[in-house]
Coordinates of C-alpha atoms and ligand atoms in Angstrom, one line a residue:
M1 CA 68.8 2.2 114.9
E2 CA 69.9 -0.9 113.1
L3 CA 71.2 -0.4 109.6
Q4 CA 71.9 -3.1 107.0
Q5 CA 74.3 -2.4 104.2
S6 CA 71.4 -2.9 101.8
S7 CA 70.0 0.5 102.9
D8 CA 69.5 3.4 100.4
F9 CA 73.0 4.7 101.4
T10 CA 74.8 1.6 100.4
K11 CA 77.8 2.0 98.2
S12 CA 80.3 -0.7 97.4
A13 CA 81.9 -1.8 100.7
H14 CA 85.5 -2.8 101.1
K15 CA 84.6 -5.4 103.8
P16 CA 82.0 -8.1 103.9
A17 CA 78.6 -7.0 105.0
Q18 CA 78.0 -6.8 108.8
N19 CA 75.1 -5.6 110.8
L20 CA 76.3 -2.3 112.2
K21 CA 74.4 -0.1 114.7
I22 CA 73.9 3.6 114.4
R23 CA 73.2 5.1 117.8
E24 CA 73.4 8.4 119.6
V25 CA 76.9 9.4 120.8
A26 CA 77.7 9.4 124.5
F27 CA 80.5 11.2 126.3
E28 CA 82.0 7.7 127.1
D29 CA 82.7 7.2 123.3
Y30 CA 85.4 9.9 123.4
D31 CA 88.5 7.6 123.3
Q32 CA 87.2 5.8 120.2
I33 CA 86.1 8.9 118.4
D34 CA 89.4 10.6 119.2
A35 CA 91.3 7.6 117.8
L36 CA 89.2 7.7 114.6
Q37 CA 89.9 11.4 114.1
I38 CA 93.6 10.9 114.6
A39 CA 93.6 7.9 112.2
Y40 CA 92.1 10.2 109.5
K41 CA 94.4 13.1 110.3
R42 CA 91.5 15.2 111.5
P43 CA 92.0 17.7 114.3
A44 CA 91.7 16.0 117.7
R45 CA 90.9 17.8 121.0
P46 CA 91.3 16.9 124.7
Y47 CA 88.3 15.3 126.3
E48 CA 87.5 18.4 128.4
E49 CA 87.3 20.6 125.2
W50 CA 85.2 18.0 123.3
E51 CA 82.7 17.7 126.2
H52 CA 82.6 21.5 126.4
L53 CA 81.0 21.6 122.9
W54 CA 77.8 20.5 124.7
A55 CA 78.3 20.5 128.4
N56 CA 78.6 24.3 128.8
N57 CA 77.0 25.3 125.5
P58 CA 74.1 27.8 126.2
A59 CA 72.0 26.4 123.4
Y60 CA 72.5 22.8 124.5
L61 CA 71.7 23.7 128.1
S62 CA 68.5 25.4 127.0
V63 CA 67.4 22.6 124.6
G64 CA 68.4 19.9 127.1
R65 CA 67.6 16.2 126.7
A66 CA 65.7 16.8 123.4
W67 CA 69.0 17.2 121.7
S68 CA 71.2 14.4 120.3
K69 CA 74.9 15.2 120.6
G70 CA 75.5 13.3 117.4
W71 CA 75.7 9.7 116.2
V72 CA 78.2 6.9 116.0
V73 CA 78.4 3.8 113.8
E74 CA 79.2 0.9 116.0
R75 CA 80.3 -2.6 115.0
P76 CA 78.8 -5.7 116.8
D77 CA 82.1 -5.9 118.8
G78 CA 81.6 -2.4 120.1
R79 CA 84.2 -0.7 117.9
I80 CA 83.2 2.7 116.7
V81 CA 83.8 3.2 113.0
G82 CA 82.0 6.4 112.3
Y83 CA 81.0 9.6 114.0
L84 CA 79.1 12.8 113.3
G85 CA 78.8 15.4 116.1
N86 CA 75.7 17.6 116.3
I87 CA 76.3 21.0 117.9
P88 CA 73.3 23.3 118.7
L89 CA 73.8 27.1 118.4
F90 CA 71.3 30.0 118.7
Y91 CA 70.9 32.5 115.9
E92 CA 68.5 35.3 115.5
L93 CA 66.7 36.8 112.5
G94 CA 63.8 39.3 112.6
G95 CA 63.8 39.2 116.4
E96 CA 63.2 35.4 116.4
R97 CA 65.5 32.9 118.0
L98 CA 66.5 30.1 115.6
L99 CA 67.8 26.7 116.9
T100 CA 70.6 25.9 114.6
A101 CA 72.5 22.5 114.1
V102 CA 76.1 22.2 113.1
A103 CA 77.5 18.9 111.8
H104 CA 80.9 18.6 113.4
A105 CA 84.0 16.4 112.8
W106 CA 82.3 13.9 110.5
V107 CA 84.5 10.8 110.0
V108 CA 83.8 7.3 108.9
D109 CA 86.4 4.5 108.7
L110 CA 87.2 3.7 105.0
D111 CA 85.9 0.2 105.3
Y112 CA 82.5 1.4 106.4
R113 CA 82.0 4.5 104.1
P114 CA 78.6 3.2 103.0
Y115 CA 77.4 4.4 106.4
S116 CA 78.6 8.0 106.1
L117 CA 75.5 9.3 104.3
A118 CA 73.3 7.6 106.9
L119 CA 74.9 9.8 109.6
L120 CA 74.4 12.9 107.5
D121 CA 70.8 11.8 106.9
L122 CA 70.1 11.6 110.6
Y123 CA 71.6 15.1 111.0
F124 CA 69.4 16.6 108.3
S125 CA 66.3 14.7 109.5
Q126 CA 66.1 16.5 112.9
K127 CA 62.6 17.8 113.3
N128 CA 63.3 20.3 116.0
V129 CA 65.9 22.3 114.1
D130 CA 65.2 25.6 112.4
L131 CA 68.4 25.9 110.5
F132 CA 71.4 23.7 109.5
L133 CA 74.6 25.7 109.2
N134 CA 78.0 24.2 108.1
A135 CA 81.0 26.5 107.6
T136 CA 83.8 23.9 107.7
V137 CA 82.8 21.6 104.8
G138 CA 85.9 20.0 103.3
P139 CA 86.4 18.3 99.9
A140 CA 85.5 14.9 101.3
G141 CA 82.1 16.1 102.5
H142 CA 81.3 18.7 99.7
D143 CA 79.3 16.5 97.4
S144 CA 77.3 15.0 100.2
F145 CA 75.9 18.4 101.2
N146 CA 74.6 18.8 97.7
I147 CA 72.8 15.4 98.0
F148 CA 70.8 16.9 100.9
D149 CA 69.9 20.0 99.0
S150 CA 72.0 22.2 101.3
P151 CA 72.8 25.4 99.2
R152 CA 75.9 27.6 99.5
V153 CA 75.6 30.7 101.7
P154 CA 74.8 33.4 99.2
T155 CA 77.3 36.1 100.2
G156 CA 81.0 36.2 101.1
D157 CA 83.6 34.2 99.2
W158 CA 83.9 30.9 101.0
G159 CA 86.1 29.4 98.3
R160 CA 89.0 31.7 98.7
S161 CA 90.9 33.4 101.5
V162 CA 92.7 36.7 101.6
F163 CA 96.0 36.8 103.5
S164 CA 99.1 38.8 104.4
I165 CA 102.5 37.4 105.2
T166 CA 103.5 38.9 108.5
N167 CA 106.8 36.9 109.0
R168 CA 108.3 36.4 105.5
Q169 CA 111.1 34.1 106.5
G170 CA 108.9 31.8 108.6
F171 CA 106.2 31.7 106.0
L172 CA 108.6 30.8 103.2
A173 CA 110.2 28.1 105.3
A174 CA 106.7 26.6 105.9
W175 CA 105.8 26.9 102.2
L176 CA 109.1 25.3 101.1
R177 CA 108.5 22.5 103.6
E178 CA 105.1 21.9 102.1
K179 CA 106.7 21.6 98.7
A180 CA 109.2 19.2 100.4
I181 CA 112.3 21.1 99.5
P182 CA 114.9 19.7 101.9
I183 CA 117.0 22.9 102.4
A184 CA 113.9 24.8 103.4
R185 CA 115.4 27.1 106.1
P186 CA 118.5 28.5 104.5
L187 CA 116.7 29.0 101.2
S188 CA 113.9 30.9 102.9
F189 CA 116.2 33.7 104.0
G190 CA 117.0 34.5 100.4
L191 CA 113.5 34.4 99.2
A192 CA 112.3 36.5 102.1
G193 CA 114.4 39.4 100.9
A194 CA 112.7 39.2 97.4
L195 CA 109.3 39.1 99.0
A196 CA 110.1 42.1 101.2
I197 CA 110.5 44.3 98.1
V198 CA 107.0 43.2 96.9
Q199 CA 105.5 43.8 100.3
S200 CA 107.0 47.2 100.9
F201 CA 104.7 48.4 98.1
S202 CA 101.7 46.3 99.2
F203 CA 101.7 47.8 102.7
R204 CA 102.3 51.4 101.9
A205 CA 98.6 52.2 102.3
L206 CA 98.3 50.7 105.7
P207 CA 96.4 52.9 108.1
R208 CA 98.3 53.6 111.3
N209 CA 96.9 52.6 114.7
G210 CA 97.8 55.9 116.4
A211 CA 96.1 57.9 119.2
E212 CA 93.1 58.3 117.0
H213 CA 92.0 54.8 117.7
P214 CA 92.8 53.7 121.2
F215 CA 91.8 50.0 121.3
Q216 CA 91.7 47.7 124.3
L217 CA 92.8 44.1 124.3
C218 CA 90.3 42.2 126.5
K219 CA 91.6 39.3 128.7
N220 CA 88.0 38.3 129.5
I221 CA 84.5 38.9 128.2
D222 CA 82.5 41.1 130.6
S223 CA 79.0 42.5 130.8
R224 CA 79.7 45.2 128.2
F225 CA 79.4 42.5 125.6
D226 CA 75.8 41.9 126.7
V227 CA 75.0 45.6 126.2
F228 CA 76.7 45.6 122.8
W229 CA 74.8 42.5 121.7
E230 CA 71.5 44.0 122.7
C231 CA 72.1 47.0 120.5
Q232 CA 73.3 44.8 117.6
R233 CA 70.3 42.5 117.6
R234 CA 67.9 45.5 117.9
N235 CA 69.6 47.4 115.1
N236 CA 69.9 44.5 112.7
P237 CA 66.6 42.5 112.6
H238 CA 67.1 42.0 108.9
L239 CA 70.4 40.0 109.5
L240 CA 70.9 36.4 110.4
L241 CA 73.2 36.7 113.4
A242 CA 74.8 34.1 115.7
V243 CA 73.8 35.1 119.3
R244 CA 76.7 36.9 120.8
T245 CA 75.8 37.3 124.4
R246 CA 78.5 37.4 127.0
E247 CA 77.6 33.8 127.9
A248 CA 77.8 32.6 124.3
L249 CA 81.1 34.4 123.7
E250 CA 82.6 33.0 127.0
W251 CA 81.6 29.5 126.0
H252 CA 82.9 29.9 122.4
F253 CA 86.3 31.3 123.4
K254 CA 86.8 29.6 126.8
Y255 CA 89.8 27.5 125.7
P256 CA 91.4 30.0 123.3
L257 CA 91.3 32.6 126.1
R258 CA 92.8 30.2 128.5
N259 CA 95.5 29.1 126.1
D260 CA 96.3 32.7 124.9
R261 CA 95.2 31.8 121.3
V262 CA 92.7 34.7 120.9
W263 CA 92.9 38.5 120.7
I264 CA 89.7 40.3 121.5
L265 CA 90.1 43.9 120.5
T266 CA 87.5 46.5 121.5
A267 CA 86.9 50.2 120.6
G268 CA 85.1 52.4 123.1
T269 CA 85.3 51.7 126.8
N270 CA 81.7 51.7 128.1
P271 CA 79.9 51.1 125.9
I272 CA 81.9 49.1 123.4
T273 CA 81.4 50.6 120.0
A274 CA 83.1 47.9 117.9
Y275 CA 85.1 44.7 118.4
A276 CA 87.3 42.4 116.4
I277 CA 88.2 38.8 117.4
F278 CA 91.3 37.1 116.1
L279 CA 92.1 33.5 116.6
R280 CA 95.3 31.4 116.2
Y281 CA 94.8 28.8 113.5
D282 CA 98.2 27.1 113.1
N283 CA 99.1 24.3 110.7
P284 CA 101.5 22.2 112.8
A285 CA 102.2 19.8 110.0
H286 CA 104.0 22.6 108.1
S287 CA 105.1 24.5 111.2
L288 CA 103.1 27.4 109.9
T289 CA 101.7 29.9 112.4
R290 CA 98.5 31.8 111.4
M291 CA 96.1 34.3 112.8
R292 CA 92.6 34.6 111.5
L293 CA 90.0 37.4 111.7
I294 CA 87.0 35.6 113.3
D295 CA 84.5 38.4 113.8
F296 CA 84.2 42.1 113.3
Q297 CA 81.1 43.8 114.8
A298 CA 80.4 47.5 115.0
L299 CA 77.4 49.5 116.2
D300 CA 75.2 50.9 113.4
G301 CA 77.1 48.8 110.8
N302 CA 79.9 51.4 110.9
I303 CA 82.9 49.6 109.3
T304 CA 85.3 52.5 109.6
L305 CA 87.1 50.8 112.5
L306 CA 87.7 47.7 110.5
A307 CA 90.8 49.0 108.8
P308 CA 92.6 50.3 111.9
M309 CA 91.7 47.1 113.8
L310 CA 93.2 45.0 111.0
A311 CA 96.3 47.2 111.0
W312 CA 96.6 46.6 114.7
A313 CA 96.4 42.8 114.1
L314 CA 98.9 42.9 111.3
E315 CA 101.4 44.8 113.5
S316 CA 100.8 42.4 116.4
C317 CA 101.4 39.4 114.1
R318 CA 104.7 40.9 112.9
R319 CA 105.8 41.7 116.4
E320 CA 105.0 38.2 117.6
G321 CA 106.6 36.5 114.6
I322 CA 103.3 34.9 113.4
H323 CA 103.8 33.9 109.8
M324 CA 100.5 34.7 108.2
F325 CA 97.2 36.7 108.8
E326 CA 94.1 35.4 107.0
I327 CA 90.5 36.3 106.4
I328 CA 87.7 34.2 104.9
G329 CA 84.1 34.8 103.9
L330 CA 83.0 38.3 105.0
R331 CA 80.4 40.4 103.2
P332 CA 81.7 42.2 100.1
E333 CA 81.8 45.7 101.8
K334 CA 84.0 44.4 104.7
M335 CA 86.1 42.4 102.2
R336 CA 86.7 45.5 100.1
V337 CA 88.4 47.1 103.1
I338 CA 90.4 44.0 103.7
S339 CA 91.5 43.5 100.1
E340 CA 93.3 46.9 100.3
L341 CA 95.3 45.7 103.2
S342 CA 95.9 42.0 102.4
P343 CA 97.7 41.5 99.2
Y344 CA 97.5 37.7 98.6
R345 CA 94.7 35.3 97.8
R346 CA 94.6 31.6 98.0
K347 CA 92.0 29.2 96.7
L348 CA 90.6 26.9 99.4
P349 CA 90.1 23.2 98.5
C350 CA 86.4 23.8 98.1
W351 CA 83.5 26.0 99.0
M352 CA 83.1 25.7 102.8
Y353 CA 79.8 27.3 103.9
F354 CA 76.4 25.6 103.3
Y355 CA 73.0 26.0 104.9
K356 CA 69.6 24.5 104.9
A357 CA 66.4 26.0 106.2
P358 CA 63.6 23.4 106.3
H359 CA 60.8 25.9 106.7
P360 CA 60.0 27.5 103.3
K361 CA 59.5 31.0 104.8
L362 CA 62.9 31.0 106.4
A363 CA 64.4 29.5 103.2
E364 CA 63.0 32.4 101.2
K365 CA 64.4 35.0 103.6
L366 CA 67.9 33.4 103.5
A367 CA 68.0 33.2 99.8
D368 CA 68.6 36.9 99.9
P369 CA 72.3 37.7 100.3
N370 CA 71.4 40.8 102.3
A371 CA 70.1 38.6 105.1
W372 CA 73.6 37.4 105.8
D373 CA 76.7 38.8 107.6
P374 CA 78.8 35.6 107.6
S375 CA 82.1 35.3 109.5
Q376 CA 84.3 32.7 111.0
F377 CA 82.3 33.0 114.2
D378 CA 79.5 31.1 112.4
S379 CA 78.9 27.4 112.7
D380 CA 81.9 25.5 114.1
A381 CA 84.5 27.5 112.0
S382 CA 86.2 28.8 115.2
L383 CA 85.1 26.2 117.7
Ligands
COA401 C1 83.8 12.8 105.4 C2 83.5 11.4 105.0 C3 82.7 10.7 106.2 C4 82.6 11.4 103.8 O1 82.4 10.1 103.4 P1 81.6 9.8 102.0 O2 80.4 10.6 101.9 O3 81.5 8.3 101.9 O4 82.6 10.3 100.9 P2 84.0 9.7 100.4 O5 84.9 9.4 101.5 O6 83.7 8.6 99.4 O7 84.6 11.0 99.6 C5 83.8 11.7 98.7 C6 84.6 12.3 97.6 O8 85.6 13.2 98.2 C7 86.9 12.9 97.9 N1 87.8 13.1 99.0 C8 87.8 12.4 100.2 N2 88.7 12.9 101.0 C9 89.3 14.0 100.3 C10 90.3 14.9 100.6 N3 90.9 14.9 101.8 N4 90.6 15.8 99.7 C11 90.0 15.8 98.5 N5 89.0 15.0 98.2 C12 88.7 14.1 99.1 C13 86.8 11.4 97.5 O9 87.8 11.0 96.7 C14 85.4 11.3 96.9 O10 85.5 11.7 95.5 P3 85.2 10.7 94.3 O11 83.7 10.3 94.6 O12 85.3 11.6 93.1 O13 86.1 9.6 94.5 C15 84.7 10.5 104.7 O14 85.3 11.0 103.6 C16 85.8 10.6 105.9 O15 85.6 10.0 106.9 N6 86.9 11.4 105.6 C17 87.9 11.6 106.6 C18 87.4 12.7 107.6 C19 87.1 14.0 106.9 O16 87.8 14.4 106.0 N7 86.1 14.7 107.5 C20 85.8 16.0 107.0 C21 84.4 16.1 106.5 S1 84.0 17.6 105.8

């Protein structure tokens, strides 16, 4: 696709007009895309992990050649100055499989920003897609999703996170570093003491993970997860759910499992009756270590195991010295359990989760908050 700067998407350019090409991304573009992400301080990933987003993705393998992995903006000299990845995922609603597209790692060089909306337009123009889901929209992309009539997911608070501090001294040192106070470490010891007094009240109500709730920490995802998913999808036809087969979970968590960045906690042995997945989500710029709840699934929608599983995670974070434990975006009934355990809130830079259902019937179903059970497993929030 040739695009002139006189297209509908043109804004004032910083550089003289050039004929740029927008074309489908190829795996060979990795080095240039990686450089662009790094230049704009976006998270980069090794080639193997980037390729894995498609190469071993069950939805991509099923859709095959009909799927574009995304698009790049290319200068006449071959330099890539813009990128938007396009990841397919399978979801289900009412027993029907939905092909979902996730816009991933959108970035456009400042000098070529007039082309950014052209990339997003290609993404939203895909005809073979049932649903567009984006749970990692940042402040830079927020307004553009409005332009494409992509509404907010109607349940869960995706503009705020709930968190606990599980290593006071480490958390305060990171916080002071963010505020650029030079004597961060020594000062953090003193402040940690003050915070301990506050927290000793906040955590009094923590349920204990005793013999009542024997949980297992899984080192791999086995066939019991297929049995569990079959029950979940049969019991919840009214909910939009990301497909959670063993194959899908293995693909999703392949590298976190390999790098010891994920805890998969199960209740019940065979069958599994509930599971919770926690993922490391560190902020290296501030030396802040974090653990996030990614997913909690329980048979029959029974959320009584959520509190003891969270208690287990909080204890594990404290034991391992992880600074902070965080949760974003769950349904109100799950969030109520969490609010009792996690005393702090922080405002996120913007609302993060948007969707778009091109077919009016699906759009009508998804306008109902009760059709959603959102979590950080959705979209590319934990990919
Ligand atoms: C994402 C991107 C392609 C969008 O390009 P765009 O549609 O042309 O939008 P702009 O870059 O002009 O930014 C849109 C708005 O967000 C603001 N913004 C940009 N980056 C921001 C940030 N990190 N924090 C807060 N606001 C930001 C801009 O100031 C602008 O607001 P304004 O119109 O009031 O000035 C481009 O901003 C980019 O490449 N950013 C770096 C990569 C990135 O952040 N990707 C995440 C996408 S969710």
